[in-house]
Coordinates of C-alpha atoms and ligand atoms in Angstrom, one line a residue:
X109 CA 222.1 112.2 118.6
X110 CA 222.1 113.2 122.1
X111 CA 220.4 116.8 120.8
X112 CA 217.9 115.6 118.6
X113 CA 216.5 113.6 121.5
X114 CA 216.2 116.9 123.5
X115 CA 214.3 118.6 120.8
X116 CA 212.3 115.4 120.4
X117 CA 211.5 115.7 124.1
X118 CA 210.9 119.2 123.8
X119 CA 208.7 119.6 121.0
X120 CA 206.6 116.5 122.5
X121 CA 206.4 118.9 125.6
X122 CA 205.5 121.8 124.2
X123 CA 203.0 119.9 122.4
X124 CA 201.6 118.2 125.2
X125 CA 201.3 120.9 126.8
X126 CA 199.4 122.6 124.4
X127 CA 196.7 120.0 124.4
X128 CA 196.1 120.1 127.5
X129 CA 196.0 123.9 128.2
X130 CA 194.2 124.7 125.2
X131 CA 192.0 122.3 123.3
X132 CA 188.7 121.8 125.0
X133 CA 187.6 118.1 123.9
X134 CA 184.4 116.7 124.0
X135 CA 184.5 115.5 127.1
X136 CA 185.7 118.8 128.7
X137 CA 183.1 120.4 126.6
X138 CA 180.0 118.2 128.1
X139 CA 180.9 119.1 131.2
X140 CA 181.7 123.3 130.7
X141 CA 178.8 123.5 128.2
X142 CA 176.5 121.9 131.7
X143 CA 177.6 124.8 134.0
X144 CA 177.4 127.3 131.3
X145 CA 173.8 126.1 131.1
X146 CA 173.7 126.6 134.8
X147 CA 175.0 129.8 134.5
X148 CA 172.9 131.4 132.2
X149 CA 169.6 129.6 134.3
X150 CA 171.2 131.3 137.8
X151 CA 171.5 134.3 136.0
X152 CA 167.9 134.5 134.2
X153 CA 166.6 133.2 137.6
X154 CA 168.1 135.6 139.5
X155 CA 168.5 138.6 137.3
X156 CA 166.0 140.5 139.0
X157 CA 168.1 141.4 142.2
X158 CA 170.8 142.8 140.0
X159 CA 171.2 146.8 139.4
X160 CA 169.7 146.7 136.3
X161 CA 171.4 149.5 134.7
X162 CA 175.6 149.0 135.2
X163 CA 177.4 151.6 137.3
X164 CA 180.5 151.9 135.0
X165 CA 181.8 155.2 133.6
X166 CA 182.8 155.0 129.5
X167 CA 186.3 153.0 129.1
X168 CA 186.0 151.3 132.0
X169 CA 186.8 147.8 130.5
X170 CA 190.4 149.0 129.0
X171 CA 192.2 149.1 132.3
X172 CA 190.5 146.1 133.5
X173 CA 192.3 143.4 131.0
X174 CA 195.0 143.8 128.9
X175 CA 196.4 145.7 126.1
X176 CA 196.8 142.6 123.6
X177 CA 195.7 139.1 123.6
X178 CA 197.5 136.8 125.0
X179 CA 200.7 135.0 123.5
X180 CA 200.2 132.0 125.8
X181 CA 196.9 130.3 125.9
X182 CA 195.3 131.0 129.1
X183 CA 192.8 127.9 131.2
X184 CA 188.7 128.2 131.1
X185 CA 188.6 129.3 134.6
X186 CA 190.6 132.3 134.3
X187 CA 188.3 133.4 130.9
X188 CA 185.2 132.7 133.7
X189 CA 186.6 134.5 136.4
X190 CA 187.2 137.8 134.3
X191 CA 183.5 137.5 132.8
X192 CA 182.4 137.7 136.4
X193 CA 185.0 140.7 136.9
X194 CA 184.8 142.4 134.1
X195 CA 181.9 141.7 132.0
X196 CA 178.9 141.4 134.7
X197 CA 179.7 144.9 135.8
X198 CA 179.4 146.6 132.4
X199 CA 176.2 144.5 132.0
X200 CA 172.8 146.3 130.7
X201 CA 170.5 143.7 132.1
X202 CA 168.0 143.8 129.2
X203 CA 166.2 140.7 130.3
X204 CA 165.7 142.1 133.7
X205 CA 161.5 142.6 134.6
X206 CA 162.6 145.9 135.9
X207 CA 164.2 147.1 131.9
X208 CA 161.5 149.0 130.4
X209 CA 163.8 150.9 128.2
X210 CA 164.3 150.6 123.9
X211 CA 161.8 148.2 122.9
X212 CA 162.1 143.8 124.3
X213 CA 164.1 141.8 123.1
X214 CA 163.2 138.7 123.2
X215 CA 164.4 135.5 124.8
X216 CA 163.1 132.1 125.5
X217 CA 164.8 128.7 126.6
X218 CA 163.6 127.3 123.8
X219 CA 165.5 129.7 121.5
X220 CA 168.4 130.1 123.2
X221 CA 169.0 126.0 123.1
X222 CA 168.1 126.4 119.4
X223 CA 170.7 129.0 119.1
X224 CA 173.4 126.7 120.8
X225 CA 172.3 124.0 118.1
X226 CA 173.0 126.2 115.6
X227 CA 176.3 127.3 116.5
X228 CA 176.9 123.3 117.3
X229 CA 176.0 122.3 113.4
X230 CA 178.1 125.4 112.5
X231 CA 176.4 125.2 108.8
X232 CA 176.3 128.4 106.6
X233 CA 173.4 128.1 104.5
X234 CA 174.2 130.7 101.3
X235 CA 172.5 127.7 99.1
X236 CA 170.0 124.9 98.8
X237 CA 173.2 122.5 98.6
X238 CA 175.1 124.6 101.1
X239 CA 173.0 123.1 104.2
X240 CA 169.5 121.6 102.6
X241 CA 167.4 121.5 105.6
X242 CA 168.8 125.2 106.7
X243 CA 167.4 127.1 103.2
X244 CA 164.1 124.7 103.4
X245 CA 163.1 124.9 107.3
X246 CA 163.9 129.0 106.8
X247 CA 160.9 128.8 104.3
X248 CA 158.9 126.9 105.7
X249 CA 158.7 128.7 109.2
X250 CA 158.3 132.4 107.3
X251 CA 155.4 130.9 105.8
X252 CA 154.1 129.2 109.3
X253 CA 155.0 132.8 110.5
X254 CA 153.4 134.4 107.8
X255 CA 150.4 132.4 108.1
X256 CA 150.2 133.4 112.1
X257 CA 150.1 137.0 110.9
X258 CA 147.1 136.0 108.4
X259 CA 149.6 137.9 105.7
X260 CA 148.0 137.7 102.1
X261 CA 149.1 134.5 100.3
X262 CA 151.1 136.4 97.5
X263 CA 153.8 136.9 100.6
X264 CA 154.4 133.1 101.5
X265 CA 156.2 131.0 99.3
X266 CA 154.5 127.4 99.6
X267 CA 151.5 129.2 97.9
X268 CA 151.4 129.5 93.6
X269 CA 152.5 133.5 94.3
X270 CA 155.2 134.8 93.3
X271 CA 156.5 135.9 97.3
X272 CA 158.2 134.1 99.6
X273 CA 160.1 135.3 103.5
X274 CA 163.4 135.3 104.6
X275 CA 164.9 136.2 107.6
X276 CA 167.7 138.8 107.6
X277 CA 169.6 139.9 111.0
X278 CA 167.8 143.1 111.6
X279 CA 164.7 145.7 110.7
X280 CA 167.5 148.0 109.4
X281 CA 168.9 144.9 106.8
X282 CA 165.7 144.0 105.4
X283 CA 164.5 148.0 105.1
X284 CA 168.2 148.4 103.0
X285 CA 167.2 145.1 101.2
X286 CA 163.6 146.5 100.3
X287 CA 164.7 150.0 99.4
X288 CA 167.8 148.3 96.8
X289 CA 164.8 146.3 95.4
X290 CA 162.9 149.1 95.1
X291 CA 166.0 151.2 93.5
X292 CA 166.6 148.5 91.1
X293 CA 163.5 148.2 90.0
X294 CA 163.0 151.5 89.3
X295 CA 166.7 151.5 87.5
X296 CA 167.3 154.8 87.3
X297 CA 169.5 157.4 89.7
X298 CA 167.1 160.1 89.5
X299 CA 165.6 159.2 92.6
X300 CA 163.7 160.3 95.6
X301 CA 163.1 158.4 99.1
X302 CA 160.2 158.8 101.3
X303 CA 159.7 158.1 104.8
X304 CA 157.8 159.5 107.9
X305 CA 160.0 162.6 109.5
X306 CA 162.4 162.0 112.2
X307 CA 162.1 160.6 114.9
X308 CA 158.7 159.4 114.0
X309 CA 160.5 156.5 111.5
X310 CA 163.6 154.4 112.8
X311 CA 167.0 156.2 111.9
X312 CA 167.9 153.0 110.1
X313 CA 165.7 154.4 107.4
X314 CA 167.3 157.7 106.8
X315 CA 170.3 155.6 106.7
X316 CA 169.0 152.9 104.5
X317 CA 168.9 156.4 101.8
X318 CA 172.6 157.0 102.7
X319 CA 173.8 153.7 101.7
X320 CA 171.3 153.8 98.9
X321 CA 172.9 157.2 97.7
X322 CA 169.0 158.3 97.1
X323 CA 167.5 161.6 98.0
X324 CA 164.9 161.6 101.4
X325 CA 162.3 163.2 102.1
X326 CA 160.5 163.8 105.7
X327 CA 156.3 162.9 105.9
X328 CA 154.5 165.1 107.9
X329 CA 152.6 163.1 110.5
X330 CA 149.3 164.1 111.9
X331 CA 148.5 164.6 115.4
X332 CA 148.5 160.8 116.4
X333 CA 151.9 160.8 115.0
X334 CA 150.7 158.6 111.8
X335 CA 151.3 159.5 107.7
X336 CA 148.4 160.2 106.2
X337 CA 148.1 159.7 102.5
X338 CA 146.9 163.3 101.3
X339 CA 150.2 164.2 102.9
X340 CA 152.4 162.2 101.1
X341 CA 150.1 162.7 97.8
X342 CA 150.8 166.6 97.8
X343 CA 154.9 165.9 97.8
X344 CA 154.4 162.9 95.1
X345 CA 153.2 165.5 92.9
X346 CA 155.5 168.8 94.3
X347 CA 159.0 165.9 93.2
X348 CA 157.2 165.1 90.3
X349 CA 156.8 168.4 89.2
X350 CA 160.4 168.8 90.1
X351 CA 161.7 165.8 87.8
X352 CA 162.2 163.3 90.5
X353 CA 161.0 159.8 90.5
X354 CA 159.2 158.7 93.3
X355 CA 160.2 155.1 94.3
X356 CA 160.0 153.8 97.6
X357 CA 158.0 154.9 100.7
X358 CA 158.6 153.1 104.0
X359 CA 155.6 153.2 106.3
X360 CA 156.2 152.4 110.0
X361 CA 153.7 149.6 112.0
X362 CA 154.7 150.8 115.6
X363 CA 156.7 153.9 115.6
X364 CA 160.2 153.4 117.9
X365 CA 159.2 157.0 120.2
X366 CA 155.2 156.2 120.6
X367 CA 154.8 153.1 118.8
X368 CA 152.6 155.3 116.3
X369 CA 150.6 153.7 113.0
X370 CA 150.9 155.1 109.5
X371 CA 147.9 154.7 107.7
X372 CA 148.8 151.8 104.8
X373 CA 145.2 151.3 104.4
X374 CA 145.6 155.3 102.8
X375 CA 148.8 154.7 101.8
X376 CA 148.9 151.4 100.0
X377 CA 146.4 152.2 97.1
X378 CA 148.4 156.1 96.8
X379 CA 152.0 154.1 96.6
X380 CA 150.3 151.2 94.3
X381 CA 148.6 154.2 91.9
X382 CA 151.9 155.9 92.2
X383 CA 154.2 152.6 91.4
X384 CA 156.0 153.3 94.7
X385 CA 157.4 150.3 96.7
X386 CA 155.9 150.6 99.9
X387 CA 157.8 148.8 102.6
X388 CA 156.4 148.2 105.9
X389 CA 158.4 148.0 108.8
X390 CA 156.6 146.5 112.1
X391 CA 159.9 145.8 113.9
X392 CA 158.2 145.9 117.2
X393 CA 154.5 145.6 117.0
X394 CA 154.7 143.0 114.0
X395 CA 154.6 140.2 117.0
X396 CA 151.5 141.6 118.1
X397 CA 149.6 140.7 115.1
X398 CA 149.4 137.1 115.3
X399 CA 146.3 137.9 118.1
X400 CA 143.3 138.6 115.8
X401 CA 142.2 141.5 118.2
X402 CA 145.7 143.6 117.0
X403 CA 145.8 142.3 113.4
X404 CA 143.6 144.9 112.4
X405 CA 146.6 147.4 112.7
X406 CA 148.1 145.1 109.8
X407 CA 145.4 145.7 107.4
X408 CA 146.5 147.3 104.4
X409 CA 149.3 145.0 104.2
X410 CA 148.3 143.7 100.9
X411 CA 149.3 147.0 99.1
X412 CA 152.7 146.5 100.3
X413 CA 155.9 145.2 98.2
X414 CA 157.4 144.2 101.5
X415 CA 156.9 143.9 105.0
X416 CA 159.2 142.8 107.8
X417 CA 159.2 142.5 111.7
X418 CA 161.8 141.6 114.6
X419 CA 160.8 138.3 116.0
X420 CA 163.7 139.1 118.1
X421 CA 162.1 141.9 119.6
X422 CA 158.8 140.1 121.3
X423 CA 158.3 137.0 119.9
X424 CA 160.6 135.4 122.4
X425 CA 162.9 134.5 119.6
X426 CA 166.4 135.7 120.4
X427 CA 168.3 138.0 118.8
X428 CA 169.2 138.0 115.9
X429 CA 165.9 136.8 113.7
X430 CA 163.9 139.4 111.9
X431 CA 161.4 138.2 109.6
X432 CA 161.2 139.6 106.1
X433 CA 158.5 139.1 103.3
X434 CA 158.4 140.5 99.7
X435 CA 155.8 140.3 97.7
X436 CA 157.9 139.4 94.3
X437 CA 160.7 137.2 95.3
X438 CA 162.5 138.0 91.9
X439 CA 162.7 141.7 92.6
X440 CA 164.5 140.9 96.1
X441 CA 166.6 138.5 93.8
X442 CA 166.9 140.8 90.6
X443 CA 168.5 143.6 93.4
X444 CA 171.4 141.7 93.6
X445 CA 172.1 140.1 90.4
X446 CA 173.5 136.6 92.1
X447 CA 170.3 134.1 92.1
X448 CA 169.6 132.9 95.0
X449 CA 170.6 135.9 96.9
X450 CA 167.7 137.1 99.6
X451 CA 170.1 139.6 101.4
X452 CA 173.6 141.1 101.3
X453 CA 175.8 138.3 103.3
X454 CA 176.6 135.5 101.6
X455 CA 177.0 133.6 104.8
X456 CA 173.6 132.9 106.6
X457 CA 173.6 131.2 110.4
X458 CA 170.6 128.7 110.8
X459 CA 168.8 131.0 112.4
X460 CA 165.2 129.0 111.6
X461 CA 165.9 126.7 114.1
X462 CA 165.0 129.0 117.1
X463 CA 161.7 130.0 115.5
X464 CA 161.2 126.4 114.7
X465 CA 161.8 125.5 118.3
X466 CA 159.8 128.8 119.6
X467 CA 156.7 128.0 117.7
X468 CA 156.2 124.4 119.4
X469 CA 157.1 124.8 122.2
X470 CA 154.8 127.5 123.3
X471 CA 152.6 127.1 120.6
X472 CA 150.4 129.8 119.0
X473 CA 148.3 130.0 121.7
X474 CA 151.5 130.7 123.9
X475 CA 152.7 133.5 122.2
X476 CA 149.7 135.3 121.7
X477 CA 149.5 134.6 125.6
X478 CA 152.5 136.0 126.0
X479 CA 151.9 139.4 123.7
X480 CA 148.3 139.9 125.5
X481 CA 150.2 139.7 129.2
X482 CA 152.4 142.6 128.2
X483 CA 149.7 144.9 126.4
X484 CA 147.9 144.2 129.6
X485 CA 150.7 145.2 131.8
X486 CA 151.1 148.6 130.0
X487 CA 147.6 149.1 130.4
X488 CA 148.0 148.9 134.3
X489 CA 150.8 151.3 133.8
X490 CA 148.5 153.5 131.7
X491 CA 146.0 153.5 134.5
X492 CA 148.3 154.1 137.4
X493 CA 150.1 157.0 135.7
X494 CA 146.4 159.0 134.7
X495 CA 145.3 158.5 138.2
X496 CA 148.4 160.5 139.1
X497 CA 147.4 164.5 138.7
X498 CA 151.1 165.2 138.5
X499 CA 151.2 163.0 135.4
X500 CA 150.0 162.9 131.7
X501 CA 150.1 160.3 129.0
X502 CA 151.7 161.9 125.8
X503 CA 150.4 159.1 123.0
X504 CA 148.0 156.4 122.6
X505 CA 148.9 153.7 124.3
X506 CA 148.3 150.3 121.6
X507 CA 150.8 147.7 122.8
X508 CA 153.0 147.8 125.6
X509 CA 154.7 150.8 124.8
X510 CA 153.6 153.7 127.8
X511 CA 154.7 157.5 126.8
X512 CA 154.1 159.8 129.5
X513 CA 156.1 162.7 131.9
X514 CA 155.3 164.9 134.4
X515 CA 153.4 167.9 133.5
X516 CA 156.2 170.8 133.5
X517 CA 159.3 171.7 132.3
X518 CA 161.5 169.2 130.2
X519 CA 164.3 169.8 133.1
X520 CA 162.4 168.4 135.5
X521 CA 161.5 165.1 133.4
X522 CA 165.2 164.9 132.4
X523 CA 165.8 165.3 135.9
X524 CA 163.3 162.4 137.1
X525 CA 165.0 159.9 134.7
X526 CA 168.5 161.2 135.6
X527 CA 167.4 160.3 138.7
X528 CA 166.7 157.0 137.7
X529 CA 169.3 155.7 135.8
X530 CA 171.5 157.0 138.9
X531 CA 169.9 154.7 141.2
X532 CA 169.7 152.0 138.6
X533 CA 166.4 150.4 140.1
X534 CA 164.4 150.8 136.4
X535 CA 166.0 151.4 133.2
X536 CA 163.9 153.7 131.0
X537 CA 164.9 155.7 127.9
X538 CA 163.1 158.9 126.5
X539 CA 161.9 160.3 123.4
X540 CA 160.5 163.5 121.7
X541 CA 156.9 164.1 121.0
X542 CA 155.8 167.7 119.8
X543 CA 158.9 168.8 121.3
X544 CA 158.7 167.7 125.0
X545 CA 161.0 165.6 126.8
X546 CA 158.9 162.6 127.5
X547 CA 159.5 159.6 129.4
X548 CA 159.0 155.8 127.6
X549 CA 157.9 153.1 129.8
X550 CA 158.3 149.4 127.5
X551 CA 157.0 146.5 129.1
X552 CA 159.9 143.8 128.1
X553 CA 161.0 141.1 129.7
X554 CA 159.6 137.5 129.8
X555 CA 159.4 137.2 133.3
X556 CA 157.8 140.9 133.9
X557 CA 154.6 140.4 136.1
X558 CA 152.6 143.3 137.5
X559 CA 154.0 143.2 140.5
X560 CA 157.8 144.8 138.5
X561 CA 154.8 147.0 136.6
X562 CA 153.8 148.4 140.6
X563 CA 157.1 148.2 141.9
X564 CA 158.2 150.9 139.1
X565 CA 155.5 152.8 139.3
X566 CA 155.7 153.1 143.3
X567 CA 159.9 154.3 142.8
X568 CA 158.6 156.9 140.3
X569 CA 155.8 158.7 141.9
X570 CA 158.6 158.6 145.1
X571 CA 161.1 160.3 143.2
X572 CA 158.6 163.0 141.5
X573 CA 157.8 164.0 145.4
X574 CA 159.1 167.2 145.5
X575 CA 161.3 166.1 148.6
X576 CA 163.9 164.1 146.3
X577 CA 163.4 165.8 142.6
X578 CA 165.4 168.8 141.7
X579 CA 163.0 171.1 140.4
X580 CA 165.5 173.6 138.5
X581 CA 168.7 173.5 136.7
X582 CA 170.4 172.4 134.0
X583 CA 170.7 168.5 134.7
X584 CA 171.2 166.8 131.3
X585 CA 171.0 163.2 130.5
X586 CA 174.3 160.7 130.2
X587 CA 174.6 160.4 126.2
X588 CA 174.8 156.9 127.2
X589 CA 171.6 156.6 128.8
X590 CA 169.7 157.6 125.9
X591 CA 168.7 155.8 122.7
X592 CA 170.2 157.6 119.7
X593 CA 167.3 155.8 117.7
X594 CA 165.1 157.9 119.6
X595 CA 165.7 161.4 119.7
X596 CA 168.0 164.4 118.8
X597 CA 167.3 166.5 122.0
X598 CA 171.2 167.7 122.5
X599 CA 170.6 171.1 123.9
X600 CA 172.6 174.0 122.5
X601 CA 174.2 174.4 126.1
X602 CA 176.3 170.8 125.6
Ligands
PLP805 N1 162.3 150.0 113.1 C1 161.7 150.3 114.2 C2 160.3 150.8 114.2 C3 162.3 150.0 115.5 O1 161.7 150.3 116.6 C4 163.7 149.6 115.5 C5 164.4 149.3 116.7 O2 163.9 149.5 117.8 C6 164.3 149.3 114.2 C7 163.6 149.5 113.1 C8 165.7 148.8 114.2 O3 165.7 147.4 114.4 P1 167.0 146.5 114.2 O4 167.8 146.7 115.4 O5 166.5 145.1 114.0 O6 167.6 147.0 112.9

């Protein structure tokens, strides 16, 4: 008797103590979730007095915590601390003013509260019945979004055409999702892939082909970096000839190295005539286009099977949201087999929320607002950097992507951005265009305002003085400092 009443008092210990080390309740909750809140808000306020680019050296998080998780559950505070010790440090601070590296991406209040909604409701949408108002508010804000970008009605859903949107996690899902389609469609394995040559397109093409297991083939681009259509004509016929099929072409809206345009106006009727899906992918400038002095750069749209952009890149929408539109829901459908399947997870987060929340909150005329402030911002950049003799700009600037490098040697650019990762002041990335080294300067973040734009420009002019540059040798960039979307620029010498 006497031992059972021990174990008794033991196992009520042990699972008292449990409770109170480990479950978070809601009343614990209320009050962590409200200084997490004030966390993030101190952080965003503040971010712009942190090195923006982390002073770590690769692995330097393994010797900070250890080797396995813990057998014993450990308090809230402790878990804080070590994001203040360990995390913070290894911190990229992509929402920083002074990140002008990759492309944005985006982030709003509104969104990120919609995002903590969403994790709150903890619904997985996969069907109508799964989570109702998830599958119906995701249509309904692809077509508000859709109508924003003035696409044709045969994209939106609520209209008597055969499209509809849906959004998938990122450009490089919905470019697999189009080219499947596309595959299936054509049901056959005799097949050939077209895209614009690397690194004009986004790498996640070339590797939507792998996964595909179809053949790819490079497009030429002309000498604004854009695929013209008597290009791709001349290897339709030379794979024809050859006994491939043609089947899919994917045509980029905003290159990822200059923010370039292919020519869909040229290319849609060629890929129609042809019975070619082309795909359009706009991951970056696709925001742009809901300001009627940009949508222009959309036109041509209409020839297109499917078209898709990153709200998560500038529409203040945060990661992960990328819009996608076919023009034929069934062929998105038919690709893979189970109706009502837009994409390849079966589970789908309620990701419509944060656009839902985004659009009213700033309203249309807040957004386009918002895009107009950072084309202008480039365009300040632009001007700075061609009043500079030492300088040149390397590609049109059309959004707020600025490509430009000192004239002279490729070392000596390198060196300028080694330079400036070192110091961490600005975070920029490079890219290659017509074989130069050439520096990328992406207006981003939400709070950037000219004076960051200035402030930049001022710490690069000071470091291109030939006082503090290294003219000569063989500096070469950190592999980590430099988008592998980008470039292949290893020099035979690594
Ligand atoms: N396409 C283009 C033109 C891009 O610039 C990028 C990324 O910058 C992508 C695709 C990949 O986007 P995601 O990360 O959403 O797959």
């Amino acid at each position: 008797m006497t031992v059972f009443v021990c174990v008794c008092v033991c196992v009520c210990v042990c699972v008292c103590s449990l409770n109170s080390r480990v479950t978070m309740d809601a009343a614990e909750f209320r009050r962590r979730g409200k200084e997490m809140v004030d966390f993030v808000a101190d952080y965003l306020e503040n971010i712009e007095h942190r090195r923006v680019y982390p002073d770590v050296e690769p692995g330097y998080l393994r010797s900070m915590i250890p080797s396995e998780a813990p057998l014993e559950p450990e308090s809230y505070e402790d878990v804080l601390k070590d994001v203040d010790r360990v995390i913070m440090p290894g911190i990229t601070h992509w929402q920083s003013p002074h990140f002008h590296a990759y492309f944005p991406s985006a982030s709003s209040y509104p969104a990120l509260l919609a995002d903590m909604l969403c994790g709150g409701l903890g619904c997985i949408g996969f069907t109508w019945a799964a989570s109702p108002a998830c599958t119906e508010l995701e249509t309904v804000m692809l077509d508000w979004l859709g109508k924003m970008l003035q696409l044709p009605e045969d994209f939106l859903a609520g209209t008597k055409g055969q499209g509809g949107g849906v959004i998938q996690g990122t450009a490089s899902e919905a470019t697999l999702m189009a080219l499947l389609a596309a595959r299936c469609k054509a049901k056959t394995i005799t097949l050939n892939l077209w895209s614009s040559p690397l690194p004009q397109a986004h790498s996640s093409v070339e590797r939507a082909g792998l996964i595909g297991g179809v053949g790819i083939r490079m497009v030429a681009t002309d000498e604004h970096f854009s695929v013209r259509a008597e290009t791709l004509e001349k290897m339709v016929a030379e794979d024809k000839a050859a006994g491939f099929i043609p089947f899919f072409f994917c045509a980029t809206l905003g290159t990822t190295p200059s923010c370039a345009f292919d020519k869909i106006t040229e290319l849609g009727p060629l890929c129609n005539a042809e019975n070619i899906w082309m795909h359009i992918d706009a991951a970056y400038a696709g925001s742009s286009f809901i300001c009627p002095e940009f949508r222009p750069l959309l036109d041509g749209v209409e020839f297109a099977d499917s078209f898709n952009f990153n709200p998560h890149k500038w529409l203040l929408v945060n990661f992960d949201c990328s819009a996608m539109w076919v023009k034929k829901r069934t062929d998105l459908i038919g690709a893979f087999k189970l109706d009502p399947h837009w994409g390849i997870p079966l589970g789908r987060r309620f990701r419509s929320l944060k656009l839902w929340f985004v659009f009213r909150m700033y309203g249309q005329s807040g957004l386009q607002a918002y895009i107009r402030k950072h084309v202008e911002l480039a365009k300040v950049f632009e001007t700075m950097v061609k009043k500079d003799k030492r300088f040149e700009i390397c590609a049109e600037v059309v959004l707020g992507l600025v490509c430009f490098r000192l004239k002279g040697s490729d070392e000596l650019n390198e060196a300028l951005l080694k330079e400036m990762t070192h110091l961490g002041r600005i975070h920029l990335v490079p890219c290659k265009l017509r074989g130069r080294f050439v520096l990328r300067f992406a207006v981003c973040g939400r709070t950037t305002e000219l004076r960051h734009v200035q402030e930049a420009w001022t710490h690069i002019t000071e470091l291109s003085s030939e006082q503090t540059l290294p003219m000569s040798g063989t500096l070469l960039m950190q592999k980590s400092s430099v988008t592998q979307d980008l470039i292949i620029y290893i020099r035979p010498s690594c």
